[in-house]
mmCIF file of C-alpha atoms in Angstrom:
data_model
loop_
_atom_site.group_PDB
_atom_site.id
_atom_site.type_symbol
_atom_site.label_atom_id
_atom_site.label_comp_id
_atom_site.label_asym_id
_atom_site.label_seq_id
_atom_site.Cartn_x
_atom_site.Cartn_y
_atom_site.Cartn_z
ATOM 1 C CA MET A 1 0.000 0.000 0.000
ATOM 2 C CA ASN A 2 1.367 3.380 -0.986
ATOM 3 C CA LEU A 3 0.128 5.574 1.850
ATOM 4 C CA ILE A 4 0.815 9.279 2.286
ATOM 5 C CA SER A 5 -0.230 10.891 5.559
ATOM 6 C CA SER A 6 0.329 14.162 7.351
ATOM 7 C CA ASN A 7 3.158 14.309 9.859
ATOM 8 C CA ALA A 8 1.285 15.964 12.697
ATOM 9 C CA SER A 9 2.182 14.305 15.987
ATOM 10 C CA ASP A 10 -1.221 15.060 17.452
ATOM 11 C CA ALA A 11 -3.877 13.989 14.929
ATOM 12 C CA PRO A 12 -6.581 16.632 14.449
ATOM 13 C CA ALA A 13 -10.245 15.945 15.175
ATOM 14 C CA ARG A 14 -11.371 15.282 11.601
ATOM 15 C CA GLN A 15 -9.862 12.523 9.477
ATOM 16 C CA ILE A 16 -10.138 12.602 5.672
ATOM 17 C CA LEU A 17 -9.178 9.815 3.270
ATOM 18 C CA LEU A 18 -8.233 11.024 -0.220
ATOM 19 C CA VAL A 19 -8.283 8.364 -2.961
ATOM 20 C CA ASP A 20 -6.740 9.805 -6.130
ATOM 21 C CA ASP A 21 -3.801 8.891 -8.371
ATOM 22 C CA ASP A 22 -2.732 12.540 -8.690
ATOM 23 C CA ILE A 23 0.272 12.951 -6.342
ATOM 24 C CA LEU A 24 0.341 16.728 -6.829
ATOM 25 C CA LEU A 25 -3.278 16.903 -5.636
ATOM 26 C CA HIS A 26 -2.269 14.856 -2.574
ATOM 27 C CA LYS A 27 0.341 17.426 -1.626
ATOM 28 C CA LEU A 28 -1.896 20.431 -2.347
ATOM 29 C CA LEU A 29 -4.855 19.177 -0.299
ATOM 30 C CA GLU A 30 -2.717 17.841 2.514
ATOM 31 C CA GLU A 31 -1.025 21.216 2.921
ATOM 32 C CA TYR A 32 -4.253 23.223 2.663
ATOM 33 C CA LEU A 33 -6.614 21.066 4.718
ATOM 34 C CA CYS A 34 -4.082 20.467 7.491
ATOM 35 C CA GLN A 35 -4.132 24.231 8.064
ATOM 36 C CA HIS A 36 -7.833 23.876 8.895
ATOM 37 C CA ASP A 37 -7.626 21.083 11.472
ATOM 38 C CA TYR A 38 -7.958 18.105 9.128
ATOM 39 C CA HIS A 39 -5.674 15.086 9.037
ATOM 40 C CA ILE A 40 -5.228 13.668 5.515
ATOM 41 C CA ASP A 41 -4.426 10.102 4.491
ATOM 42 C CA ALA A 42 -3.999 9.563 0.745
ATOM 43 C CA LEU A 43 -4.213 6.447 -1.423
ATOM 44 C CA GLN A 44 -3.435 6.212 -5.131
ATOM 45 C CA CYS A 45 -5.994 3.591 -6.166
ATOM 46 C CA GLY A 46 -9.316 2.175 -5.032
ATOM 47 C CA GLU A 47 -7.931 -1.314 -4.475
ATOM 48 C CA GLU A 48 -6.177 0.016 -1.343
ATOM 49 C CA ILE A 49 -9.387 1.262 0.304
ATOM 50 C CA SER A 50 -10.455 -2.052 1.816
ATOM 51 C CA GLU A 51 -7.110 -2.665 3.512
ATOM 52 C CA PHE A 52 -6.998 0.900 4.825
ATOM 53 C CA LEU A 53 -10.499 0.671 6.347
ATOM 54 C CA GLN A 54 -9.543 -2.489 8.217
ATOM 55 C CA HIS A 55 -7.199 -0.361 10.349
ATOM 56 C CA GLN A 56 -8.668 3.160 10.327
ATOM 57 C CA GLN A 57 -12.101 4.779 10.079
ATOM 58 C CA PRO A 58 -11.993 8.216 8.419
ATOM 59 C CA ASP A 59 -14.699 10.806 8.934
ATOM 60 C CA PHE A 60 -14.859 11.688 5.238
ATOM 61 C CA ILE A 61 -13.694 10.243 1.895
ATOM 62 C CA LEU A 62 -12.679 12.180 -1.207
ATOM 63 C CA LEU A 63 -12.883 9.751 -4.127
ATOM 64 C CA ASP A 64 -11.626 10.379 -7.659
ATOM 65 C CA ILE A 65 -13.644 8.754 -10.445
ATOM 66 C CA MET A 66 -10.918 8.248 -13.062
ATOM 67 C CA MET A 67 -8.253 5.968 -11.517
ATOM 68 C CA PRO A 68 -6.214 2.937 -12.583
ATOM 69 C CA GLY A 69 -8.137 -0.307 -12.239
ATOM 70 C CA LYS A 70 -11.769 -0.128 -11.153
ATOM 71 C CA ASP A 71 -13.123 3.414 -11.275
ATOM 72 C CA GLY A 72 -14.412 5.560 -8.432
ATOM 73 C CA LEU A 73 -18.054 4.737 -9.143
ATOM 74 C CA HIS A 74 -17.304 1.065 -8.485
ATOM 75 C CA TRP A 75 -15.682 1.918 -5.171
ATOM 76 C CA LEU A 76 -18.483 4.309 -4.281
ATOM 77 C CA ARG A 77 -20.988 1.437 -4.585
ATOM 78 C CA TRP A 78 -18.712 -0.744 -2.457
ATOM 79 C CA LEU A 79 -18.351 1.956 0.217
ATOM 80 C CA LYS A 80 -22.088 2.568 0.396
ATOM 81 C CA LYS A 81 -22.661 -1.152 0.802
ATOM 82 C CA TYR A 82 -20.081 -1.837 3.520
ATOM 83 C CA HIS A 83 -19.319 1.584 5.049
ATOM 84 C CA GLU A 84 -22.461 3.612 4.390
ATOM 85 C CA HIS A 85 -21.936 5.794 7.486
ATOM 86 C CA ILE A 86 -18.869 7.495 5.920
ATOM 87 C CA PRO A 87 -19.768 10.492 3.698
ATOM 88 C CA VAL A 88 -18.168 10.410 0.239
ATOM 89 C CA MET A 89 -17.492 13.270 -2.175
ATOM 90 C CA LEU A 90 -16.654 12.366 -5.772
ATOM 91 C CA LEU A 91 -13.931 14.242 -7.656
ATOM 92 C CA SER A 92 -13.757 14.213 -11.447
ATOM 93 C CA ALA A 93 -12.129 16.052 -14.337
ATOM 94 C CA LYS A 94 -15.206 15.262 -16.413
ATOM 95 C CA LYS A 95 -18.085 17.725 -16.538
ATOM 96 C CA SER A 96 -20.598 15.119 -17.704
ATOM 97 C CA ALA A 97 -24.032 15.619 -16.164
ATOM 98 C CA GLN A 98 -24.703 11.908 -16.654
ATOM 99 C CA GLU A 99 -21.647 10.914 -14.615
ATOM 100 C CA ARG A 100 -22.550 13.402 -11.873
ATOM 101 C CA LEU A 101 -26.135 12.139 -11.683
ATOM 102 C CA GLN A 102 -24.944 8.540 -11.661
ATOM 103 C CA GLY A 103 -22.610 9.246 -8.773
ATOM 104 C CA LEU A 104 -25.375 10.915 -6.773
ATOM 105 C CA GLU A 105 -27.711 8.006 -7.523
ATOM 106 C CA PHE A 106 -25.074 5.618 -6.178
ATOM 107 C CA GLY A 107 -25.106 7.530 -2.891
ATOM 108 C CA ALA A 108 -22.374 10.179 -3.192
ATOM 109 C CA ASP A 109 -22.895 13.030 -0.734
ATOM 110 C CA ASP A 110 -21.468 15.571 -3.181
ATOM 111 C CA TYR A 111 -19.645 15.876 -6.510
ATOM 112 C CA LEU A 112 -16.891 18.358 -7.352
ATOM 113 C CA THR A 113 -15.418 18.938 -10.807
ATOM 114 C CA LYS A 114 -11.674 19.441 -11.267
ATOM 115 C CA PRO A 115 -9.996 21.856 -11.252
ATOM 116 C CA PHE A 116 -11.470 23.357 -8.102
ATOM 117 C CA HIS A 117 -10.453 25.944 -5.516
ATOM 118 C CA PRO A 118 -9.350 24.326 -2.222
ATOM 119 C CA LYS A 119 -11.554 26.730 -0.273
ATOM 120 C CA GLU A 120 -14.638 25.527 -2.176
ATOM 121 C CA LEU A 121 -13.719 21.960 -1.259
ATOM 122 C CA LEU A 122 -13.299 22.983 2.396
ATOM 123 C CA ILE A 123 -16.713 24.676 2.461
ATOM 124 C CA ARG A 124 -18.403 21.641 0.888
ATOM 125 C CA ILE A 125 -16.761 19.281 3.380
ATOM 126 C CA ARG A 126 -17.841 21.460 6.309
ATOM 127 C CA ASN A 127 -21.428 21.659 5.046
ATOM 128 C CA ILE A 128 -21.658 17.876 4.759
ATOM 129 C CA MET A 129 -19.992 17.211 8.113
ATOM 130 C CA ARG A 130 -21.778 19.819 10.220
ATOM 131 C CA ASP A 131 -23.575 18.232 13.168
ATOM 132 C CA ARG A 132 -22.572 14.796 11.824
ATOM 133 C CA PRO A 133 -20.964 12.375 14.307
ATOM 134 C CA LEU A 134 -17.272 11.859 13.550
ATOM 135 C CA ALA A 135 -15.643 8.445 13.381
ATOM 136 C CA ASN A 136 -14.670 8.769 17.050
ATOM 137 C CA GLY A 137 -18.199 9.786 18.082
ATOM 138 C CA ARG A 138 -17.577 13.534 18.258
ATOM 139 C CA VAL A 139 -19.770 16.159 16.644
ATOM 140 C CA ILE A 140 -18.832 19.478 15.054
ATOM 141 C CA HIS A 141 -21.595 22.088 15.554
ATOM 142 C CA LYS A 142 -22.279 24.853 13.033
ATOM 143 C CA ILE A 143 -23.409 28.154 14.581
ATOM 144 C CA GLY A 144 -23.933 30.803 11.935
ATOM 145 C CA SER A 145 -20.613 31.023 10.106
ATOM 146 C CA SER A 146 -18.680 29.398 12.984
ATOM 147 C CA PHE A 147 -17.842 25.731 13.587
ATOM 148 C CA PHE A 148 -17.611 24.591 17.206
ATOM 149 C CA ASP A 149 -15.409 21.640 18.219
ATOM 150 C CA PRO A 150 -16.278 20.842 21.868
ATOM 151 C CA VAL A 151 -13.456 18.320 22.297
ATOM 152 C CA HIS A 152 -10.688 20.642 21.171
ATOM 153 C CA GLU A 153 -12.550 23.595 22.746
ATOM 154 C CA HIS A 154 -12.371 26.016 19.862
ATOM 155 C CA LEU A 155 -14.380 27.823 17.216
ATOM 156 C CA GLU A 156 -13.326 28.083 13.598
ATOM 157 C CA ARG A 157 -14.533 31.031 11.526
ATOM 158 C CA ASP A 158 -13.154 32.716 8.405
ATOM 159 C CA ASN A 159 -10.098 30.437 8.412
ATOM 160 C CA THR A 160 -9.294 31.483 11.995
ATOM 161 C CA THR A 161 -9.204 29.243 15.080
ATOM 162 C CA ILE A 162 -10.620 30.885 18.218
ATOM 163 C CA LYS A 163 -9.775 29.176 21.508
ATOM 164 C CA LEU A 164 -12.442 28.778 24.188
ATOM 165 C CA THR A 165 -12.005 28.339 27.904
ATOM 166 C CA THR A 166 -13.264 25.087 29.400
ATOM 167 C CA GLN A 167 -16.231 26.951 30.910
ATOM 168 C CA GLU A 168 -17.059 28.654 27.603
ATOM 169 C CA SER A 169 -16.846 25.353 25.740
ATOM 170 C CA GLY A 170 -19.002 23.536 28.305
ATOM 171 C CA LEU A 171 -21.631 26.266 28.208
ATOM 172 C CA LEU A 172 -21.719 26.375 24.403
ATOM 173 C CA GLN A 173 -21.976 22.588 24.209
ATOM 174 C CA PHE A 174 -24.975 22.654 26.573
ATOM 175 C CA PHE A 175 -26.665 25.209 24.315
ATOM 176 C CA CYS A 176 -25.859 23.130 21.206
ATOM 177 C CA GLN A 177 -27.484 20.108 22.824
ATOM 178 C CA ASN A 178 -30.655 22.181 23.296
ATOM 179 C CA PRO A 179 -30.862 24.457 20.214
ATOM 180 C CA GLY A 180 -33.828 26.828 20.090
ATOM 181 C CA GLN A 181 -34.852 26.081 23.683
ATOM 182 C CA ILE A 182 -35.005 28.662 26.449
ATOM 183 C CA LEU A 183 -32.548 27.609 29.141
ATOM 184 C CA THR A 184 -32.888 29.183 32.569
ATOM 185 C CA ARG A 185 -29.845 30.338 34.495
ATOM 186 C CA ASP A 186 -30.546 27.644 37.103
ATOM 187 C CA ALA A 187 -30.621 24.914 34.441
ATOM 188 C CA ILE A 188 -27.372 26.197 32.942
ATOM 189 C CA SER A 189 -25.711 26.406 36.367
ATOM 190 C CA LEU A 190 -26.784 22.880 37.273
ATOM 191 C CA ALA A 191 -25.441 21.548 33.969
ATOM 192 C CA LEU A 192 -22.077 23.269 34.477
ATOM 193 C CA TYR A 193 -21.569 23.075 38.227
ATOM 194 C CA GLY A 194 -23.919 20.363 39.477
ATOM 195 C CA ASN A 195 -25.028 20.748 43.072
ATOM 196 C CA ASP A 196 -22.203 23.205 43.771
ATOM 197 C CA TYR A 197 -23.803 26.057 41.860
ATOM 198 C CA GLN A 198 -24.883 29.277 43.580
ATOM 199 C CA PRO A 199 -28.106 30.915 42.294
ATOM 200 C CA MET A 200 -26.678 34.435 42.598
ATOM 201 C CA ASN A 201 -23.456 33.597 40.739
ATOM 202 C CA ARG A 202 -23.176 35.983 37.767
ATOM 203 C CA SER A 203 -20.358 34.085 36.030
ATOM 204 C CA ILE A 204 -22.900 32.627 33.569
ATOM 205 C CA ASP A 205 -23.727 36.100 32.280
ATOM 206 C CA MET A 206 -20.064 37.006 31.906
ATOM 207 C CA THR A 207 -19.316 33.753 30.072
ATOM 208 C CA ILE A 208 -22.196 34.365 27.672
ATOM 209 C CA ASN A 209 -20.911 37.870 26.959
ATOM 210 C CA ARG A 210 -17.463 36.452 26.126
ATOM 211 C CA LEU A 211 -19.019 33.795 23.891
ATOM 212 C CA ARG A 212 -21.020 36.420 22.015
ATOM 213 C CA LYS A 213 -17.818 38.260 21.153
ATOM 214 C CA LYS A 214 -16.137 35.065 19.971
ATOM 215 C CA LEU A 215 -19.192 34.115 17.906
ATOM 216 C CA ASP A 216 -19.146 37.603 16.339
ATOM 217 C CA ASP A 217 -22.509 38.144 18.026
ATOM 218 C CA ASN A 218 -23.629 41.743 18.553
ATOM 219 C CA ALA A 219 -24.081 42.290 22.295
ATOM 220 C CA THR A 220 -26.926 44.770 21.747
ATOM 221 C CA THR A 221 -28.904 42.689 19.213
ATOM 222 C CA PRO A 222 -27.409 39.184 19.371
ATOM 223 C CA ARG A 223 -28.177 36.788 16.525
ATOM 224 C CA TYR A 224 -27.156 33.521 18.178
ATOM 225 C CA LEU A 225 -27.026 33.710 21.988
ATOM 226 C CA CYS A 226 -30.207 35.630 22.761
ATOM 227 C CA THR A 227 -31.475 36.766 26.139
ATOM 228 C CA VAL A 228 -35.119 35.939 26.786
ATOM 229 C CA TRP A 229 -36.274 38.546 29.287
ATOM 230 C CA ARG A 230 -36.882 37.101 32.767
ATOM 231 C CA LYS A 231 -36.635 33.526 31.440
ATOM 232 C CA GLY A 232 -33.073 32.756 30.407
ATOM 233 C CA TYR A 233 -31.068 32.333 27.220
ATOM 234 C CA ARG A 234 -31.599 30.668 23.862
ATOM 235 C CA LEU A 235 -29.145 29.571 21.153
ATOM 236 C CA THR A 236 -30.146 30.016 17.508
ATOM 237 C CA LEU A 237 -27.864 28.055 15.177
ATOM 238 C CA ASP A 238 -28.624 30.054 12.008
ATOM 239 C CA SER A 239 -28.922 33.829 11.874
#
């Protein structure tokens, strides 16, 4: 197996398998996507997929259609039969509508025509993976234009990583688990502090104010973390 993988010593949260015989594309995507908290493993032909999946479970697969041996459509059908939980995006230099429709009929989650801009690929991957469990059981939450990783305790927005404190991350995760619901200060305090919380503790309000700034949320007219007068707070995922 000819396997190319990133050299990061601490593997990022999201694992992507790229199956394409274009070595230059391997290097381009590995360099670009690793800057955005993705770990890339790359194979040069579909025949290596089965062996790879016996040892690792990626969160996402980028699959070229035109490869030596059996083409990407064959391997797409195989993946959807034996590993249907893994989202797959097809890559192709062809602009044939028939090929694109066939790939979508076979279960592809998306289809991108070469050449493409790496940022477009990144956006498409994020849109497919938002609020989808990762291979290790984690979930990335999309809040407006931000992506929240509760395990690594950070937000990602406009190609920038914004660190959160443990309290900020815990609070935001509680809101993400209850989107659109009004959460009282007591309920929030119990979730964060358990029986040790103090009803008059104002740290919740201060944490929410910090989160609003990090979410690019206007403190006067917030779009995401809204105050519901005399009731509590509510998280809206889309502005």
